Structures are given as C-alpha cells and as structure tokens.
Amino acid sequence: KSYLERWDFTVDPKENVVGPYEKINYDGRRLKCISIVVRNDKNKAVGFVCVNMDISVFENYRDIINTFVTIDDDIVSEEKRDLFKQDTYEQINIFIQSYCREKHLTLDGMTRSEKQDLILELKTQGAFKEKNATAYIARILSVSRATIYNYLKEKEDAA
C-alpha cells in the first residue's frame, strides 16, 4: 500500500512537510524523519522525499554529557565530597564566580580597575597564602603573575 493513500492532501495542498516524526530502524535505532510531499503541476501529490536521521549517535552523546552535567552527590560519600570542597583552587573558583555574579561582571569583560579590586578581595580572603595560587589566579584573569603583584602593590601604596 502506498503512503500517499494514507494521507489526505486535499485539505490544504500547501501542507507539503510531514514531521518531524519518530521511527524505529530495522536494527532498533531511533530515527527522526521528515517527509516532503512532491506535487505535479496540477498540485496533486505524486510522491514523497523522505529524510531519515539516525539520532542514536546524538543520544549517546547526550548520555555522556548528562554524566558530567548531572550532579548526583548521593553516589559520592560526604567525606569524599569534602575532600574536593576544601581544594584551594575550588575555593578560588567559587569566590571569583560569586564575586562576578554580585558585581554583574564577566571575567572577559573586566577592566583593569575591576581586576585590581577582585585581586584585593582575593588577598583579603587569604587566597594568596597557598602555593601557586598567584599563578592560578593570574591564569584565570588572563594576566601575568607580575601584574598581580603590581596590582597589589598599587593598591597598598594608595592605602
């Protein structure tokens, strides 16, 4: 039986796109399909052009992405979570994100003065006490370590 007999194309001959709709491939993979009605010069439906897209590949990627973006703290014990929460770099990240949110700033859009203020806040919070913290913060702010030290010196000299 023809697919054309299953559809009533006389209602609106401008309806030339059917879908997207889902189908199952012979091997069980999911497909998303779109069918376009082909009409003759008298506007009579004479055929379909069908496009079938195997979406199983996308579903695999979705599952991988969900593994990383879904937070399932029940899997990791409280003790193990605390191990990473005490990480200096994690604390710096949390502070910088919170600071930027409160000040309506983005890291890429920060001015020299805004970076200086952030660096001074980080110093107040004790962020520079840990080994390599200056290099880490410099990398986040896209500046050199020397720039960080200069910013701190400028602020201290101004105080």
Short mmCIF file of N, CA and C in Angstrom, two decimals:
data_model
loop_
_atom_site.label_atom_id
_atom_site.label_comp_id
_atom_site.label_asym_id
_atom_site.label_seq_id
_atom_site.Cartn_x
_atom_site.Cartn_y
_atom_site.Cartn_z
N LYS A 1 0.84 -1.18 0.00
CA LYS A 1 0.00 0.00 0.00
C LYS A 1 0.88 1.25 0.00
N SER A 2 0.49 2.25 -0.72
CA SER A 2 1.28 3.48 -0.84
C SER A 2 1.04 4.38 0.36
N TYR A 3 2.12 5.08 0.79
CA TYR A 3 1.99 6.08 1.86
C TYR A 3 1.09 7.22 1.43
N LEU A 4 1.05 7.49 0.13
CA LEU A 4 0.22 8.60 -0.35
C LEU A 4 -1.26 8.35 -0.08
N GLU A 5 -1.67 7.08 -0.06
CA GLU A 5 -3.07 6.76 0.21
C GLU A 5 -3.43 6.95 1.68
N ARG A 6 -2.43 7.00 2.55
CA ARG A 6 -2.68 7.14 3.98
C ARG A 6 -2.89 8.59 4.40
N TRP A 7 -2.56 9.54 3.57
CA TRP A 7 -2.63 10.96 3.92
C TRP A 7 -3.67 11.65 3.06
N ASP A 8 -4.37 12.59 3.66
CA ASP A 8 -5.36 13.38 2.91
C ASP A 8 -4.72 14.73 2.59
N PHE A 9 -4.19 14.84 1.39
CA PHE A 9 -3.52 16.07 0.98
C PHE A 9 -4.46 17.05 0.29
N THR A 10 -5.73 16.70 0.21
CA THR A 10 -6.68 17.59 -0.45
C THR A 10 -7.13 18.71 0.46
N VAL A 11 -6.95 18.55 1.77
CA VAL A 11 -7.41 19.57 2.72
C VAL A 11 -6.64 20.87 2.50
N ASP A 12 -5.35 20.81 2.47
CA ASP A 12 -4.54 22.00 2.25
C ASP A 12 -3.33 21.60 1.41
N PRO A 13 -3.37 21.88 0.14
CA PRO A 13 -2.25 21.46 -0.72
C PRO A 13 -0.94 22.16 -0.39
N LYS A 14 -0.97 23.16 0.47
CA LYS A 14 0.27 23.83 0.87
C LYS A 14 0.99 23.04 1.96
N GLU A 15 0.30 22.08 2.55
CA GLU A 15 0.91 21.24 3.58
C GLU A 15 1.82 20.23 2.90
N ASN A 16 3.05 20.62 2.68
CA ASN A 16 3.98 19.75 1.95
C ASN A 16 5.03 19.10 2.84
N VAL A 17 5.02 19.43 4.13
CA VAL A 17 6.02 18.86 5.04
C VAL A 17 5.29 18.06 6.12
N VAL A 18 5.69 16.82 6.26
CA VAL A 18 5.14 15.95 7.29
C VAL A 18 6.27 15.66 8.27
N GLY A 19 6.08 16.07 9.50
CA GLY A 19 7.09 15.77 10.51
C GLY A 19 7.67 17.01 11.12
N PRO A 20 8.68 16.83 11.93
CA PRO A 20 9.42 15.59 12.15
C PRO A 20 8.63 14.58 12.99
N TYR A 21 8.86 13.33 12.69
CA TYR A 21 8.22 12.24 13.41
C TYR A 21 9.28 11.17 13.67
N GLU A 22 8.98 10.30 14.63
CA GLU A 22 9.95 9.29 15.03
C GLU A 22 9.62 7.95 14.40
N LYS A 23 10.66 7.22 14.03
CA LYS A 23 10.53 5.85 13.54
C LYS A 23 11.63 5.02 14.18
N ILE A 24 11.46 3.72 14.15
CA ILE A 24 12.47 2.80 14.64
C ILE A 24 13.08 2.09 13.43
N ASN A 25 14.40 2.12 13.33
CA ASN A 25 15.11 1.48 12.23
C ASN A 25 15.05 -0.05 12.39
N TYR A 26 15.38 -0.78 11.36
CA TYR A 26 15.35 -2.24 11.40
C TYR A 26 16.23 -2.82 12.50
N ASP A 27 17.31 -2.08 12.86
CA ASP A 27 18.22 -2.57 13.89
C ASP A 27 17.92 -2.00 15.28
N GLY A 28 16.77 -1.34 15.42
CA GLY A 28 16.34 -0.84 16.72
C GLY A 28 16.76 0.59 17.03
N ARG A 29 17.57 1.20 16.18
CA ARG A 29 17.99 2.58 16.42
C ARG A 29 16.84 3.53 16.11
N ARG A 30 16.78 4.63 16.90
CA ARG A 30 15.73 5.63 16.70
C ARG A 30 16.10 6.55 15.55
N LEU A 31 15.09 6.89 14.77
CA LEU A 31 15.25 7.82 13.65
C LEU A 31 14.30 8.98 13.83
N LYS A 32 14.72 10.16 13.42
CA LYS A 32 13.82 11.30 13.28
C LYS A 32 13.67 11.50 11.78
N CYS A 33 12.43 11.65 11.34
CA CYS A 33 12.16 11.69 9.91
C CYS A 33 11.33 12.92 9.54
N ILE A 34 11.56 13.38 8.35
CA ILE A 34 10.74 14.44 7.76
C ILE A 34 10.45 13.99 6.33
N SER A 35 9.20 14.10 5.96
CA SER A 35 8.81 13.76 4.59
C SER A 35 8.25 14.99 3.91
N ILE A 36 8.65 15.19 2.68
CA ILE A 36 8.21 16.34 1.90
C ILE A 36 7.40 15.80 0.73
N VAL A 37 6.20 16.35 0.59
CA VAL A 37 5.30 15.90 -0.47
C VAL A 37 5.75 16.50 -1.80
N VAL A 38 5.82 15.65 -2.80
CA VAL A 38 6.14 16.10 -4.16
C VAL A 38 4.83 16.17 -4.92
N ARG A 39 4.59 17.32 -5.55
CA ARG A 39 3.33 17.53 -6.29
C ARG A 39 3.63 17.76 -7.77
N ASN A 40 2.66 17.38 -8.58
CA ASN A 40 2.82 17.64 -10.02
C ASN A 40 2.34 19.05 -10.34
N ASP A 41 2.34 19.41 -11.60
CA ASP A 41 1.96 20.77 -11.98
C ASP A 41 0.49 21.07 -11.75
N LYS A 42 -0.33 20.06 -11.47
CA LYS A 42 -1.74 20.26 -11.13
C LYS A 42 -1.95 20.23 -9.62
N ASN A 43 -0.86 20.28 -8.87
CA ASN A 43 -0.86 20.32 -7.41
C ASN A 43 -1.34 19.01 -6.77
N LYS A 44 -1.25 17.91 -7.52
CA LYS A 44 -1.63 16.61 -6.99
C LYS A 44 -0.39 15.93 -6.39
N ALA A 45 -0.57 15.37 -5.19
CA ALA A 45 0.52 14.66 -4.54
C ALA A 45 0.87 13.42 -5.35
N VAL A 46 2.14 13.32 -5.75
CA VAL A 46 2.59 12.19 -6.55
C VAL A 46 3.72 11.39 -5.91
N GLY A 47 4.23 11.89 -4.78
CA GLY A 47 5.31 11.16 -4.13
C GLY A 47 5.80 11.87 -2.89
N PHE A 48 6.79 11.26 -2.25
CA PHE A 48 7.43 11.81 -1.06
C PHE A 48 8.94 11.83 -1.27
N VAL A 49 9.56 12.80 -0.68
CA VAL A 49 11.00 12.77 -0.47
C VAL A 49 11.16 12.66 1.05
N CYS A 50 11.79 11.58 1.48
CA CYS A 50 11.91 11.34 2.92
C CYS A 50 13.36 11.48 3.36
N VAL A 51 13.54 12.17 4.47
CA VAL A 51 14.86 12.31 5.07
C VAL A 51 14.79 11.65 6.44
N ASN A 52 15.63 10.65 6.64
CA ASN A 52 15.66 9.91 7.89
C ASN A 52 17.02 10.13 8.56
N MET A 53 17.00 10.59 9.80
CA MET A 53 18.23 10.88 10.52
C MET A 53 18.35 9.93 11.70
N ASP A 54 19.44 9.18 11.72
CA ASP A 54 19.73 8.30 12.84
C ASP A 54 20.15 9.16 14.03
N ILE A 55 19.32 9.21 15.07
CA ILE A 55 19.64 10.06 16.23
C ILE A 55 20.29 9.29 17.37
N SER A 56 20.55 8.00 17.16
CA SER A 56 21.17 7.21 18.23
C SER A 56 22.55 7.75 18.60
N VAL A 57 23.28 8.29 17.64
CA VAL A 57 24.59 8.88 17.91
C VAL A 57 24.43 10.06 18.86
N PHE A 58 23.42 10.90 18.60
CA PHE A 58 23.18 12.05 19.46
C PHE A 58 22.75 11.62 20.85
N GLU A 59 21.98 10.55 20.92
CA GLU A 59 21.55 10.05 22.22
C GLU A 59 22.75 9.58 23.03
N ASN A 60 23.73 8.95 22.38
CA ASN A 60 24.94 8.53 23.09
C ASN A 60 25.69 9.73 23.63
N TYR A 61 25.83 10.77 22.81
CA TYR A 61 26.50 11.99 23.27
C TYR A 61 25.71 12.65 24.41
N ARG A 62 24.39 12.66 24.29
CA ARG A 62 23.55 13.23 25.35
C ARG A 62 23.80 12.50 26.66
N ASP A 63 23.88 11.18 26.61
CA ASP A 63 24.11 10.39 27.82
C ASP A 63 25.47 10.70 28.44
N ILE A 64 26.48 10.86 27.59
CA ILE A 64 27.82 11.20 28.09
C ILE A 64 27.80 12.58 28.73
N ILE A 65 27.17 13.55 28.06
CA ILE A 65 27.10 14.91 28.60
C ILE A 65 26.34 14.91 29.91
N ASN A 66 25.23 14.17 29.98
CA ASN A 66 24.45 14.12 31.22
C ASN A 66 25.25 13.56 32.38
N THR A 67 26.16 12.65 32.09
CA THR A 67 27.01 12.09 33.13
C THR A 67 27.82 13.19 33.80
N PHE A 68 28.26 14.17 33.00
CA PHE A 68 29.10 15.23 33.54
C PHE A 68 28.32 16.41 34.08
N VAL A 69 27.14 16.70 33.53
CA VAL A 69 26.41 17.88 33.99
C VAL A 69 25.39 17.58 35.08
N THR A 70 25.05 16.33 35.26
CA THR A 70 24.12 15.96 36.32
C THR A 70 24.89 15.76 37.61
N ILE A 71 24.46 16.45 38.62
CA ILE A 71 25.13 16.32 39.92
C ILE A 71 24.36 15.29 40.73
N ASP A 72 25.04 14.21 41.02
CA ASP A 72 24.43 13.14 41.81
C ASP A 72 25.31 12.90 43.03
N ASP A 73 25.19 13.80 44.00
CA ASP A 73 26.03 13.74 45.19
C ASP A 73 25.78 12.49 46.03
N ASP A 74 24.68 11.80 45.80
CA ASP A 74 24.40 10.60 46.59
C ASP A 74 25.40 9.49 46.30
N ILE A 75 26.02 9.53 45.12
CA ILE A 75 26.96 8.48 44.73
C ILE A 75 28.28 8.63 45.47
N VAL A 76 28.68 9.88 45.73
CA VAL A 76 29.95 10.16 46.39
C VAL A 76 29.69 10.45 47.86
N SER A 77 30.44 9.80 48.72
CA SER A 77 30.23 9.97 50.16
C SER A 77 30.55 11.41 50.58
N GLU A 78 29.97 11.82 51.69
CA GLU A 78 30.19 13.17 52.23
C GLU A 78 31.67 13.41 52.48
N GLU A 79 32.35 12.42 52.98
CA GLU A 79 33.78 12.56 53.27
C GLU A 79 34.58 12.84 51.99
N LYS A 80 34.27 12.12 50.93
CA LYS A 80 34.98 12.32 49.67
C LYS A 80 34.62 13.66 49.03
N ARG A 81 33.37 14.09 49.16
CA ARG A 81 32.97 15.41 48.63
C ARG A 81 33.72 16.51 49.36
N ASP A 82 33.86 16.39 50.68
CA ASP A 82 34.57 17.39 51.46
C ASP A 82 36.04 17.49 51.06
N LEU A 83 36.61 16.37 50.65
CA LEU A 83 38.00 16.36 50.20
C LEU A 83 38.19 17.38 49.07
N PHE A 84 37.27 17.41 48.13
CA PHE A 84 37.40 18.31 46.99
C PHE A 84 36.89 19.71 47.28
N LYS A 85 35.95 19.84 48.22
CA LYS A 85 35.43 21.16 48.56
C LYS A 85 36.49 21.99 49.26
N GLN A 86 37.45 21.35 49.90
CA GLN A 86 38.50 22.07 50.61
C GLN A 86 39.65 22.45 49.68
N ASP A 87 39.59 22.06 48.44
CA ASP A 87 40.62 22.36 47.47
C ASP A 87 40.73 23.87 47.28
N THR A 88 41.94 24.39 47.37
CA THR A 88 42.17 25.84 47.27
C THR A 88 41.68 26.38 45.94
N TYR A 89 41.99 25.71 44.87
CA TYR A 89 41.56 26.19 43.56
C TYR A 89 40.04 26.22 43.45
N GLU A 90 39.40 25.22 44.02
CA GLU A 90 37.93 25.19 44.01
C GLU A 90 37.38 26.38 44.79
N GLN A 91 37.98 26.67 45.93
CA GLN A 91 37.54 27.81 46.74
C GLN A 91 37.75 29.13 45.99
N ILE A 92 38.86 29.25 45.28
CA ILE A 92 39.12 30.45 44.48
C ILE A 92 38.07 30.56 43.38
N ASN A 93 37.80 29.46 42.70
CA ASN A 93 36.78 29.45 41.63
C ASN A 93 35.43 29.89 42.15
N ILE A 94 35.03 29.33 43.28
CA ILE A 94 33.72 29.66 43.87
C ILE A 94 33.68 31.15 44.23
N PHE A 95 34.75 31.64 44.84
CA PHE A 95 34.78 33.05 45.25
C PHE A 95 34.70 33.96 44.02
N ILE A 96 35.50 33.68 43.00
CA ILE A 96 35.51 34.54 41.81
C ILE A 96 34.16 34.53 41.12
N GLN A 97 33.54 33.37 40.98
CA GLN A 97 32.23 33.31 40.34
C GLN A 97 31.18 34.07 41.14
N SER A 98 31.22 33.93 42.44
CA SER A 98 30.29 34.64 43.30
C SER A 98 30.53 36.15 43.22
N TYR A 99 31.78 36.55 43.26
CA TYR A 99 32.15 37.97 43.17
C TYR A 99 31.63 38.57 41.85
N CYS A 100 31.89 37.87 40.77
CA CYS A 100 31.46 38.36 39.45
C CYS A 100 29.93 38.45 39.36
N ARG A 101 29.25 37.46 39.91
CA ARG A 101 27.79 37.47 39.89
C ARG A 101 27.25 38.67 40.68
N GLU A 102 27.80 38.89 41.86
CA GLU A 102 27.35 40.00 42.71
C GLU A 102 27.61 41.36 42.07
N LYS A 103 28.72 41.48 41.36
CA LYS A 103 29.10 42.76 40.75
C LYS A 103 28.63 42.88 39.30
N HIS A 104 27.92 41.84 38.81
CA HIS A 104 27.43 41.81 37.41
C HIS A 104 28.59 41.97 36.43
N LEU A 105 29.64 41.17 36.65
CA LEU A 105 30.83 41.21 35.81
C LEU A 105 31.05 39.87 35.13
N THR A 106 31.81 39.89 34.06
CA THR A 106 32.30 38.66 33.46
C THR A 106 33.82 38.73 33.45
N LEU A 107 34.47 37.60 33.51
CA LEU A 107 35.93 37.59 33.52
C LEU A 107 36.49 38.24 32.26
N ASP A 108 35.90 37.94 31.13
CA ASP A 108 36.39 38.51 29.87
C ASP A 108 36.17 40.01 29.77
N GLY A 109 35.16 40.53 30.45
CA GLY A 109 34.81 41.93 30.32
C GLY A 109 35.35 42.83 31.42
N MET A 110 36.15 42.27 32.33
CA MET A 110 36.63 43.07 33.46
C MET A 110 37.67 44.10 33.02
N THR A 111 37.54 45.30 33.57
CA THR A 111 38.53 46.35 33.33
C THR A 111 39.72 46.13 34.25
N ARG A 112 40.76 46.89 34.02
CA ARG A 112 41.96 46.82 34.85
C ARG A 112 41.59 47.10 36.31
N SER A 113 40.80 48.13 36.52
CA SER A 113 40.41 48.51 37.88
C SER A 113 39.58 47.42 38.55
N GLU A 114 38.67 46.82 37.79
CA GLU A 114 37.83 45.74 38.35
C GLU A 114 38.68 44.53 38.72
N LYS A 115 39.69 44.23 37.90
CA LYS A 115 40.60 43.12 38.23
C LYS A 115 41.39 43.45 39.49
N GLN A 116 41.83 44.70 39.60
CA GLN A 116 42.55 45.10 40.80
C GLN A 116 41.68 44.91 42.04
N ASP A 117 40.43 45.34 41.96
CA ASP A 117 39.52 45.19 43.11
C ASP A 117 39.32 43.72 43.46
N LEU A 118 39.15 42.88 42.44
CA LEU A 118 38.97 41.45 42.68
C LEU A 118 40.22 40.86 43.34
N ILE A 119 41.37 41.23 42.84
CA ILE A 119 42.62 40.71 43.40
C ILE A 119 42.78 41.13 44.86
N LEU A 120 42.42 42.35 45.16
CA LEU A 120 42.49 42.82 46.54
C LEU A 120 41.52 42.03 47.43
N GLU A 121 40.33 41.76 46.92
CA GLU A 121 39.36 40.94 47.67
C GLU A 121 39.91 39.54 47.89
N LEU A 122 40.52 38.97 46.86
CA LEU A 122 41.10 37.63 46.99
C LEU A 122 42.19 37.63 48.06
N LYS A 123 42.98 38.69 48.10
CA LYS A 123 44.02 38.78 49.13
C LYS A 123 43.38 38.84 50.51
N THR A 124 42.33 39.64 50.63
CA THR A 124 41.62 39.77 51.91
C THR A 124 41.08 38.41 52.36
N GLN A 125 40.65 37.60 51.41
CA GLN A 125 40.10 36.28 51.72
C GLN A 125 41.19 35.24 51.97
N GLY A 126 42.47 35.62 51.79
CA GLY A 126 43.57 34.70 52.05
C GLY A 126 43.90 33.79 50.89
N ALA A 127 43.44 34.13 49.69
CA ALA A 127 43.64 33.26 48.53
C ALA A 127 45.10 33.10 48.14
N PHE A 128 45.94 34.07 48.46
CA PHE A 128 47.34 34.02 48.02
C PHE A 128 48.25 33.28 48.98
N LYS A 129 47.71 32.72 50.05
CA LYS A 129 48.52 32.02 51.04
C LYS A 129 49.00 30.66 50.53
N GLU A 130 48.23 30.05 49.66
CA GLU A 130 48.57 28.71 49.16
C GLU A 130 49.62 28.78 48.06
N LYS A 131 50.41 27.76 47.96
CA LYS A 131 51.45 27.66 46.94
C LYS A 131 50.81 27.67 45.55
N ASN A 132 51.38 28.41 44.64
CA ASN A 132 50.95 28.50 43.23
C ASN A 132 49.62 29.21 43.03
N ALA A 133 49.04 29.77 44.08
CA ALA A 133 47.75 30.45 43.94
C ALA A 133 47.87 31.68 43.04
N THR A 134 48.98 32.39 43.13
CA THR A 134 49.16 33.59 42.31
C THR A 134 49.14 33.22 40.83
N ALA A 135 49.86 32.17 40.47
CA ALA A 135 49.89 31.73 39.07
C ALA A 135 48.50 31.28 38.62
N TYR A 136 47.79 30.61 39.50
CA TYR A 136 46.45 30.13 39.16
C TYR A 136 45.50 31.30 38.93
N ILE A 137 45.51 32.27 39.82
CA ILE A 137 44.64 33.44 39.70
C ILE A 137 45.02 34.25 38.46
N ALA A 138 46.31 34.37 38.20
CA ALA A 138 46.78 35.09 37.01
C ALA A 138 46.22 34.43 35.74
N ARG A 139 46.24 33.11 35.72
CA ARG A 139 45.73 32.37 34.55
C ARG A 139 44.23 32.62 34.39
N ILE A 140 43.48 32.62 35.48
CA ILE A 140 42.04 32.87 35.41
C ILE A 140 41.75 34.26 34.86
N LEU A 141 42.51 35.24 35.31
CA LEU A 141 42.26 36.63 34.93
C LEU A 141 42.98 37.04 33.65
N SER A 142 43.71 36.11 33.05
CA SER A 142 44.47 36.39 31.81
C SER A 142 45.47 37.53 32.00
N VAL A 143 46.18 37.49 33.10
CA VAL A 143 47.24 38.45 33.37
C VAL A 143 48.47 37.66 33.83
N SER A 144 49.59 38.35 33.96
CA SER A 144 50.80 37.67 34.45
C SER A 144 50.85 37.72 35.98
N ARG A 145 51.71 36.90 36.54
CA ARG A 145 51.92 36.96 38.00
C ARG A 145 52.46 38.32 38.39
N ALA A 146 53.35 38.86 37.56
CA ALA A 146 53.92 40.19 37.85
C ALA A 146 52.81 41.24 37.90
N THR A 147 51.83 41.12 37.03
CA THR A 147 50.71 42.06 37.04
C THR A 147 49.95 41.96 38.35
N ILE A 148 49.74 40.75 38.83
CA ILE A 148 49.05 40.57 40.11
C ILE A 148 49.82 41.29 41.21
N TYR A 149 51.13 41.06 41.27
CA TYR A 149 51.94 41.70 42.31
C TYR A 149 51.91 43.22 42.15
N ASN A 150 51.94 43.70 40.91
CA ASN A 150 51.87 45.15 40.68
C ASN A 150 50.53 45.72 41.14
N TYR A 151 49.44 45.02 40.84
CA TYR A 151 48.11 45.48 41.27
C TYR A 151 48.05 45.58 42.79
N LEU A 152 48.57 44.55 43.45
CA LEU A 152 48.55 44.55 44.92
C LEU A 152 49.41 45.69 45.47
N LYS A 153 50.57 45.91 44.87
CA LYS A 153 51.45 47.00 45.32
C LYS A 153 50.78 48.35 45.10
N GLU A 154 50.15 48.54 43.94
CA GLU A 154 49.47 49.82 43.65
C GLU A 154 48.38 50.08 44.68
N LYS A 155 47.60 49.06 45.02
CA LYS A 155 46.52 49.23 45.98
C LYS A 155 47.07 49.51 47.37
N GLU A 156 48.15 48.82 47.73
CA GLU A 156 48.75 49.05 49.04
C GLU A 156 49.36 50.45 49.13
N ASP A 157 50.00 50.90 48.03
CA ASP A 157 50.59 52.24 48.01
C ASP A 157 49.51 53.32 48.09
N ALA A 158 48.37 53.04 47.52
CA ALA A 158 47.25 54.01 47.53
C ALA A 158 46.60 54.08 48.90
N ALA A 159 46.72 53.02 49.68
CA ALA A 159 46.04 52.97 51.01
C ALA A 159 46.79 53.71 52.07
#
